[in-house]
Amino acid sequence: MVAFHYHDNQLWCEDVPLAEIATAVGTPVYVYSQAELQQRAAAFVTAESSAFTLACYAVKANNNPAILRLLGEAGLGADVTSGGELFLALHAGIPPHKIIFSGVGKRRDEIEMALENGIRALHVESAMELEAIAAVAAERQQIARIGVRVNPDIHAETHPYMTTGEKWHKFGVAPETAVTLLHTAREHPWLHPVGLAAHIGSQITAVSPFVQSAHFLVHMAEELTSSGIRLEYVDVGGGLGIDYGDPRNPISATTGGLRNQISIEGWVTAVTQPILAAGYGVVMEPGRSIVGPTGCLLTRVTYTKSQGGTQFAIVDAGMSDLIRPTLYDAYHPVVPVMPVADEMATSPYTIVGPICETGDWLAKDRNLPPLQPGDLLAIMQAGAYGYAMASNYNGRLKPAEILVNGHHYAVIRKRQDYTHLLDGCQAPE
Ligand code: LLP
């Protein structure tokens, strides 16, 4: 399905014109398509339908409670990375046995919370962390189910901030350490080793590094089996990229569109087969590939100006709403919501926000029809790591979030008002 499409010379999400939402709710605003969310979630659930596969949605990509609930209802579990995300996953009704806890720095209170709620497993990333979990489990007289995240030292082509599986990264542990930790867990009365995990990075648009990682994990699991530890599952992490339409990316330029480079089904089949064939369960941790293409950020032009050879459109969204361009030099397609007649000439605009940072830009040199104050633009492919990374920097209020379902739409998070800027603040005694 195509969640966002032009009809009657304007941009719609499902059966609702985006201009109608902008008028009713104001801008900037994130708009998501429920049908697209459900379809993407279903693709992960049904691609390799088996009692032995579980897709745990990476909550960090988008943690709106209404979206989490939809994804949970579609059959996804959750990959959480903090007590806050665990709280949100449980609040959304995701069953604890479908929740895994990843991350290099789980605090004691977070470990307690995980055990208290009986989640599927804590994925350990250091010897010290395993000790901390063992201590909490022993105190509680409760078995802690343990996965170990191994760093497979696999290079994946993506932004350097998004590769995680090379040996100098902070993530996971070296293979020999992973084996030691799983043995330590087996020997401990309150630890039970159940899984081996890897996550090689994010926004990866080739399937081969994932397949390499899956084979690496299976090989390690087989060695563990012969040393007496039979794991329940192998976890290949997340990281499947989406097509941001970036012309600097040669793969994108050939496909042109806004769709995935690799289909979800193709990815799931490629990564799960070696694992299922070896007789292990599979866990996946997809984030971006589920929510990324389902959302856009709607913004209005406030002013335009030309200087220093650049034509700027100053819009009411900024890096506080969508930080990916600033942080990763990321490309998001920008399209007019009300395109003017086809024959209208376009010219390059740099789209910037109102924030006092030179890095506060959303798009550079995009060919757009002449822009006027009040014109609406849609920043596409913004469903993942968009709102989730929003902030109140420069006293900016976080935007509203809208979920479209057919002809209807609902506000699933209200725009903040100025009182939010005082949340939890108090004057010193
Ligand atoms: N599992 C683990 C352990 C992770 O660290 C991540 C993402 C995922 C799964 C989900 O990866 P995905 O399927 O979404 O690629 N802020 C960046 C992305 C950082 C990803 C961090 N970890 C961005 O805006 O592109």
XYZ file of C-alpha atoms and ligand atoms in Angstrom:
454
model
C 0.000 0.000 0.000
C 1.042 3.604 -0.434
C 0.059 5.493 2.713
C 0.854 8.915 1.265
C -0.371 9.752 -2.206
C -1.497 12.666 -4.375
C -5.137 12.927 -5.289
C -6.978 16.003 -6.600
C -3.643 17.789 -6.776
C -2.924 17.492 -3.076
C -1.189 15.076 -0.696
C -3.270 12.644 1.342
C -2.569 10.149 4.072
C -4.921 7.239 3.396
C -8.296 8.966 2.825
C -7.567 12.231 4.614
C -6.057 15.315 2.913
C -3.020 16.391 4.926
C -4.040 20.051 4.586
C -7.188 19.264 6.566
C -5.096 17.912 9.449
C -2.739 20.902 9.354
C -5.670 23.313 9.493
C -7.386 21.498 12.339
C -4.374 20.593 14.488
C -1.745 23.126 13.454
C 1.871 22.527 12.456
C 4.420 21.106 12.914
C 2.670 17.769 13.264
C 3.618 14.134 12.727
C 1.052 12.129 10.761
C 1.087 8.315 10.633
C -0.885 5.811 8.567
C -2.489 3.051 10.593
C -2.909 0.757 7.572
C 0.758 1.056 6.661
C 1.795 0.369 10.259
C -0.391 -2.711 10.389
C 0.801 -3.950 7.033
C 4.467 -3.611 7.965
C 3.957 -5.256 11.342
C 2.066 -8.101 9.683
C 4.901 -8.592 7.194
C 7.266 -9.323 10.076
C 4.776 -11.605 11.781
C 3.742 -13.647 8.763
C 6.840 -13.646 6.545
C 8.255 -16.759 8.146
C 5.243 -17.729 10.153
C 6.441 -20.153 12.731
C 6.023 -20.699 16.431
C 9.772 -20.213 16.585
C 10.021 -16.657 15.293
C 9.351 -13.478 17.235
C 9.758 -9.920 16.003
C 10.390 -7.596 18.943
C 9.711 -4.048 17.752
C 12.548 -1.688 18.774
C 10.566 0.794 20.848
C 13.267 3.479 20.499
C 12.216 4.108 16.879
C 8.814 5.470 17.890
C 7.312 5.041 21.326
C 3.902 6.611 20.912
C 1.588 4.496 23.126
C -1.145 4.228 20.468
C 1.385 2.982 17.924
C 2.875 0.519 20.405
C -0.599 -0.815 21.099
C -1.310 -1.303 17.390
C 1.994 -3.090 16.850
C 1.430 -5.287 19.892
C -2.043 -6.193 18.632
C -0.477 -7.103 15.287
C 1.589 -9.726 17.130
C 4.890 -7.951 17.682
C 6.847 -8.130 20.910
C 9.141 -5.333 22.089
C 12.856 -4.696 22.290
C 13.328 -2.139 25.070
C 16.403 -0.264 26.089
C 15.419 1.462 29.335
C 12.992 1.213 32.211
C 10.968 3.906 30.440
C 10.592 1.836 27.287
C 9.744 -1.242 29.358
C 7.038 0.793 31.106
C 5.647 1.918 27.732
C 5.699 -1.594 26.238
C 3.866 -3.044 29.237
C 1.450 -0.109 29.262
C 0.650 -0.889 25.614
C -0.324 -4.431 26.608
C 2.673 -6.202 25.064
C 2.994 -9.496 26.932
C 6.164 -9.708 29.086
C 7.192 -13.003 27.494
C 7.543 -11.101 24.203
C 9.789 -8.384 25.663
C 13.573 -8.372 25.568
C 15.791 -5.771 27.224
C 18.881 -4.604 25.277
C 21.455 -1.929 26.055
C 24.925 -1.543 27.529
C 24.048 0.154 30.800
C 21.021 -1.362 32.514
C 20.762 0.018 36.016
C 19.861 -2.053 39.057
C 16.356 -0.595 39.252
C 15.815 -1.468 35.587
C 17.016 -5.043 36.153
C 14.624 -5.327 39.103
C 11.772 -4.003 36.978
C 12.549 -6.524 34.225
C 12.583 -9.448 36.674
C 9.528 -8.194 38.499
C 7.607 -8.249 35.227
C 8.954 -11.600 34.028
C 10.222 -10.475 30.623
C 11.562 -12.962 28.093
C 15.249 -12.121 28.608
C 17.793 -9.528 29.592
C 20.466 -9.227 26.918
C 23.777 -8.811 28.686
C 26.576 -6.653 27.298
C 29.357 -7.027 29.886
C 30.675 -9.313 32.648
C 29.856 -6.652 35.239
C 26.297 -6.416 34.025
C 25.906 -10.203 34.300
C 27.123 -9.979 37.909
C 24.623 -7.228 38.645
C 21.776 -9.305 37.212
C 22.939 -12.383 39.151
C 22.937 -10.384 42.387
C 19.404 -9.072 41.827
C 18.132 -12.500 40.754
C 19.682 -14.152 43.847
C 18.179 -11.532 46.162
C 14.781 -12.025 44.610
C 15.242 -15.825 44.507
C 14.082 -15.647 40.917
C 15.575 -17.137 37.760
C 16.776 -14.469 35.315
C 16.649 -15.486 31.667
C 19.826 -14.316 29.966
C 20.784 -13.575 26.389
C 24.265 -12.349 25.579
C 24.837 -9.731 22.899
C 27.914 -10.616 20.939
C 29.816 -8.175 18.805
C 30.362 -10.140 15.589
C 32.851 -7.636 14.108
C 30.885 -7.304 10.875
C 31.139 -4.126 8.851
C 27.903 -2.774 7.453
C 27.673 0.114 4.992
C 25.784 2.906 6.761
C 26.404 6.176 8.630
C 29.318 5.724 11.085
C 27.008 6.656 13.997
C 24.771 3.747 13.033
C 27.240 0.880 12.812
C 27.331 -1.030 16.052
C 28.806 -4.435 15.333
C 32.496 -3.752 14.863
C 34.951 -4.770 17.519
C 35.890 -1.234 18.639
C 32.263 -0.288 19.342
C 30.860 -0.141 22.851
C 28.181 -2.689 22.015
C 28.082 -6.363 22.871
C 31.048 -8.471 23.930
C 33.721 -10.322 21.991
C 32.739 -13.869 20.916
C 35.033 -15.561 23.445
C 33.605 -13.381 26.240
C 30.064 -14.223 25.121
C 30.864 -17.941 25.497
C 32.366 -17.356 28.957
C 29.353 -15.324 30.091
C 26.878 -17.951 28.904
C 28.837 -20.630 30.781
C 28.915 -18.441 33.889
C 25.150 -18.046 33.567
C 24.668 -21.798 33.234
C 26.617 -22.433 36.401
C 24.740 -19.837 38.415
C 21.700 -21.073 40.348
C 19.618 -17.982 39.492
C 20.631 -17.452 35.871
C 19.391 -19.347 32.852
C 21.137 -18.814 29.486
C 18.564 -18.736 26.674
C 19.795 -16.608 23.790
C 22.584 -15.165 21.721
C 22.059 -11.767 20.076
C 23.771 -9.366 17.700
C 22.759 -6.023 16.231
C 25.173 -4.901 13.542
C 23.776 -1.428 12.919
C 20.907 0.578 11.529
C 19.741 1.786 8.096
C 21.596 -1.036 6.350
C 20.398 -1.465 2.786
C 22.166 -4.699 1.826
C 21.056 -8.106 3.001
C 24.474 -9.778 3.006
C 25.811 -8.377 6.337
C 22.654 -9.639 8.054
C 23.007 -13.087 6.541
C 26.669 -13.104 7.559
C 25.645 -12.175 11.097
C 22.954 -14.893 11.192
C 25.484 -17.528 10.101
C 27.995 -16.234 12.624
C 25.424 -16.548 15.423
C 24.334 -20.028 14.347
C 27.937 -21.165 14.244
C 28.474 -19.873 17.779
C 25.218 -21.442 18.972
C 26.308 -24.814 17.544
C 29.616 -24.567 19.400
C 27.763 -23.737 22.574
C 25.515 -26.760 22.023
C 28.529 -29.016 21.794
C 29.837 -27.542 25.026
C 26.555 -28.330 26.752
C 24.527 -25.120 26.403
C 21.512 -25.503 24.147
C 20.107 -22.030 23.521
C 16.429 -21.372 22.843
C 16.928 -18.618 20.305
C 19.269 -16.604 18.190
C 18.537 -12.871 17.844
C 19.671 -11.117 14.668
C 18.812 -7.619 15.909
C 17.269 -4.925 13.749
C 18.781 -2.590 11.196
C 16.894 -3.192 7.951
C 17.119 0.103 6.051
C 14.394 1.974 4.223
C 14.625 3.998 1.037
C 14.935 7.675 1.939
C 15.246 8.470 -1.774
C 18.682 9.993 -1.157
C 20.230 10.837 -4.544
C 23.699 10.560 -2.925
C 22.964 6.893 -2.369
C 23.510 5.041 -5.651
C 21.121 2.245 -4.730
C 18.388 4.740 -4.028
C 18.921 6.635 -7.218
C 18.160 3.540 -9.236
C 14.932 2.704 -7.437
C 13.839 6.314 -7.134
C 10.811 5.642 -4.955
C 10.201 5.794 -1.261
C 10.018 2.073 -0.673
C 12.313 -0.379 1.078
C 15.408 -1.514 -0.753
C 14.916 -5.001 0.593
C 11.391 -6.170 1.251
C 10.578 -7.073 4.820
C 9.604 -10.555 3.672
C 12.892 -10.980 1.792
C 14.898 -9.868 4.812
C 12.994 -12.054 7.254
C 13.400 -15.113 5.040
C 17.108 -14.472 4.503
C 17.942 -14.036 8.174
C 15.637 -16.603 9.703
C 16.311 -19.562 7.452
C 19.840 -20.410 8.567
C 18.690 -20.171 12.182
C 15.486 -22.197 11.840
C 17.351 -24.801 9.812
C 19.760 -25.245 12.733
C 16.813 -25.784 15.069
C 16.870 -22.536 17.048
C 14.112 -20.032 17.581
C 14.586 -16.608 15.977
C 14.198 -13.181 17.516
C 14.351 -10.007 15.384
C 14.447 -6.391 16.594
C 13.144 -4.240 13.722
C 12.461 -0.552 14.353
C 12.835 1.780 11.371
C 11.583 -0.709 8.762
C 8.244 -0.875 10.583
C 7.552 2.763 11.418
C 9.841 4.846 9.167
C 7.741 4.943 5.992
C 4.457 5.200 7.897
C 4.937 8.802 9.047
C 5.571 12.301 7.743
C 6.236 15.611 9.457
C 3.956 18.393 8.219
C 5.338 21.893 8.430
C 4.360 25.345 7.170
C 6.561 27.929 5.533
C 6.927 30.966 7.812
C 9.117 33.148 5.580
C 11.397 32.904 2.585
C 14.592 34.803 1.887
C 17.538 34.632 -0.475
C 21.049 35.404 0.619
C 24.586 34.323 -0.101
C 23.376 32.533 -3.200
C 20.924 30.354 -1.252
C 17.163 30.486 -1.370
C 15.890 29.675 2.120
C 12.450 28.547 3.171
C 12.146 29.077 6.912
C 9.563 26.622 8.222
C 7.898 26.066 11.586
C 9.574 22.675 12.170
C 13.207 22.430 13.154
C 15.909 20.184 14.532
C 13.970 19.986 17.807
C 11.247 18.102 15.884
C 13.432 16.082 13.497
C 17.116 15.967 14.329
C 18.205 13.365 11.778
C 19.415 15.847 9.101
C 21.457 17.765 11.699
C 22.854 14.696 13.406
C 23.546 12.367 10.492
C 23.340 14.633 7.462
C 20.293 12.481 6.753
C 18.166 12.955 3.660
C 14.378 13.060 3.938
C 12.233 13.697 0.867
C 10.359 17.034 1.078
C 7.222 17.401 -0.994
C 4.592 20.106 -1.332
C 1.230 19.240 0.184
C -0.603 21.331 -2.408
C 1.436 21.053 -5.571
C 0.811 23.884 -7.983
C 0.190 23.184 -11.656
C 2.650 20.717 -13.180
C 4.138 23.246 -15.564
C 5.226 25.545 -12.688
C 8.996 25.898 -12.687
C 10.854 24.639 -9.643
C 13.991 26.044 -8.040
C 16.288 24.852 -5.265
C 15.331 25.677 -1.678
C 17.179 25.022 1.540
C 14.584 24.259 4.204
C 15.591 25.509 7.649
C 13.965 25.784 11.060
C 13.733 28.727 13.477
C 16.358 27.401 15.929
C 19.535 29.329 16.690
C 21.938 26.769 15.246
C 23.513 26.717 11.812
C 22.872 22.977 11.873
C 19.141 23.569 12.101
C 18.267 22.508 8.592
C 15.829 19.900 7.336
C 16.762 19.684 3.665
C 19.235 21.301 1.308
C 18.859 22.333 -2.323
C 15.495 20.751 -3.001
C 13.713 21.620 -6.196
C 10.310 22.919 -5.206
C 7.722 25.187 -6.789
C 7.816 28.840 -5.637
C 7.082 28.835 -1.889
C 5.015 31.424 -0.037
C 4.445 31.919 3.687
C 1.690 29.542 4.764
C 2.540 26.849 2.197
C 2.554 23.340 3.606
C 5.432 20.919 3.106
C 5.596 17.248 4.070
C 8.896 15.776 5.228
C 8.569 12.137 4.344
C 9.916 8.896 5.845
C 9.824 10.513 9.268
C 8.013 7.843 11.296
C 11.197 6.429 12.839
C 13.573 8.380 15.081
C 11.528 11.525 14.402
C 9.286 12.334 17.339
C 11.302 9.825 19.384
C 14.329 12.153 19.246
C 12.403 15.431 19.572
C 13.357 17.889 22.305
C 12.364 21.203 23.866
C 15.575 22.900 22.750
C 15.158 26.657 22.271
C 11.960 26.432 24.307
C 10.235 24.698 21.436
C 7.110 22.705 22.120
C 7.055 19.114 20.940
C 4.623 18.658 18.032
C 1.344 16.769 17.984
C 1.074 13.230 16.607
C -1.858 12.089 14.481
C -2.924 8.606 13.467
C -4.939 8.300 10.265
C -7.253 5.360 9.799
C -9.132 5.459 6.500
C -11.325 8.577 6.476
C -10.696 9.304 10.149
C -7.837 10.664 12.110
C -7.113 10.877 15.826
C -4.744 12.996 17.895
C -2.578 10.336 19.552
C -0.372 12.878 21.289
C -1.342 16.477 21.888
C 0.979 19.280 21.008
C 2.743 20.472 24.140
C 1.753 23.838 25.547
C 3.967 26.311 27.391
C 3.178 24.784 30.782
C 5.128 21.660 29.679
C 8.253 23.797 29.791
C 7.762 24.042 33.544
C 7.156 20.288 34.077
C 8.745 19.160 37.311
C 10.495 22.477 37.872
C 10.446 24.177 41.252
C 12.147 27.135 42.834
C 14.893 26.342 45.376
C 13.729 26.559 49.033
N 18.125 -3.390 18.357
C 19.086 -2.655 18.951
C 19.879 -3.255 20.030
C 19.315 -1.336 18.536
O 20.269 -0.616 19.118
C 18.521 -0.778 17.491
C 18.736 0.599 17.038
C 17.518 -1.580 16.920
C 17.363 -2.890 17.373
C 16.599 -1.090 15.844
O 17.296 -0.793 14.676
P 16.473 -0.362 13.354
O 15.711 -1.577 12.872
O 15.562 0.732 13.718
O 17.527 0.054 12.416
N 18.773 7.437 15.598
C 19.256 6.750 14.414
C 19.139 5.245 14.527
C 19.820 4.674 15.744
C 19.507 3.212 15.932
C 19.882 2.754 17.280
N 19.634 1.358 17.525
C 18.521 7.297 13.196
O 17.792 8.271 13.333
O 18.704 6.818 12.093
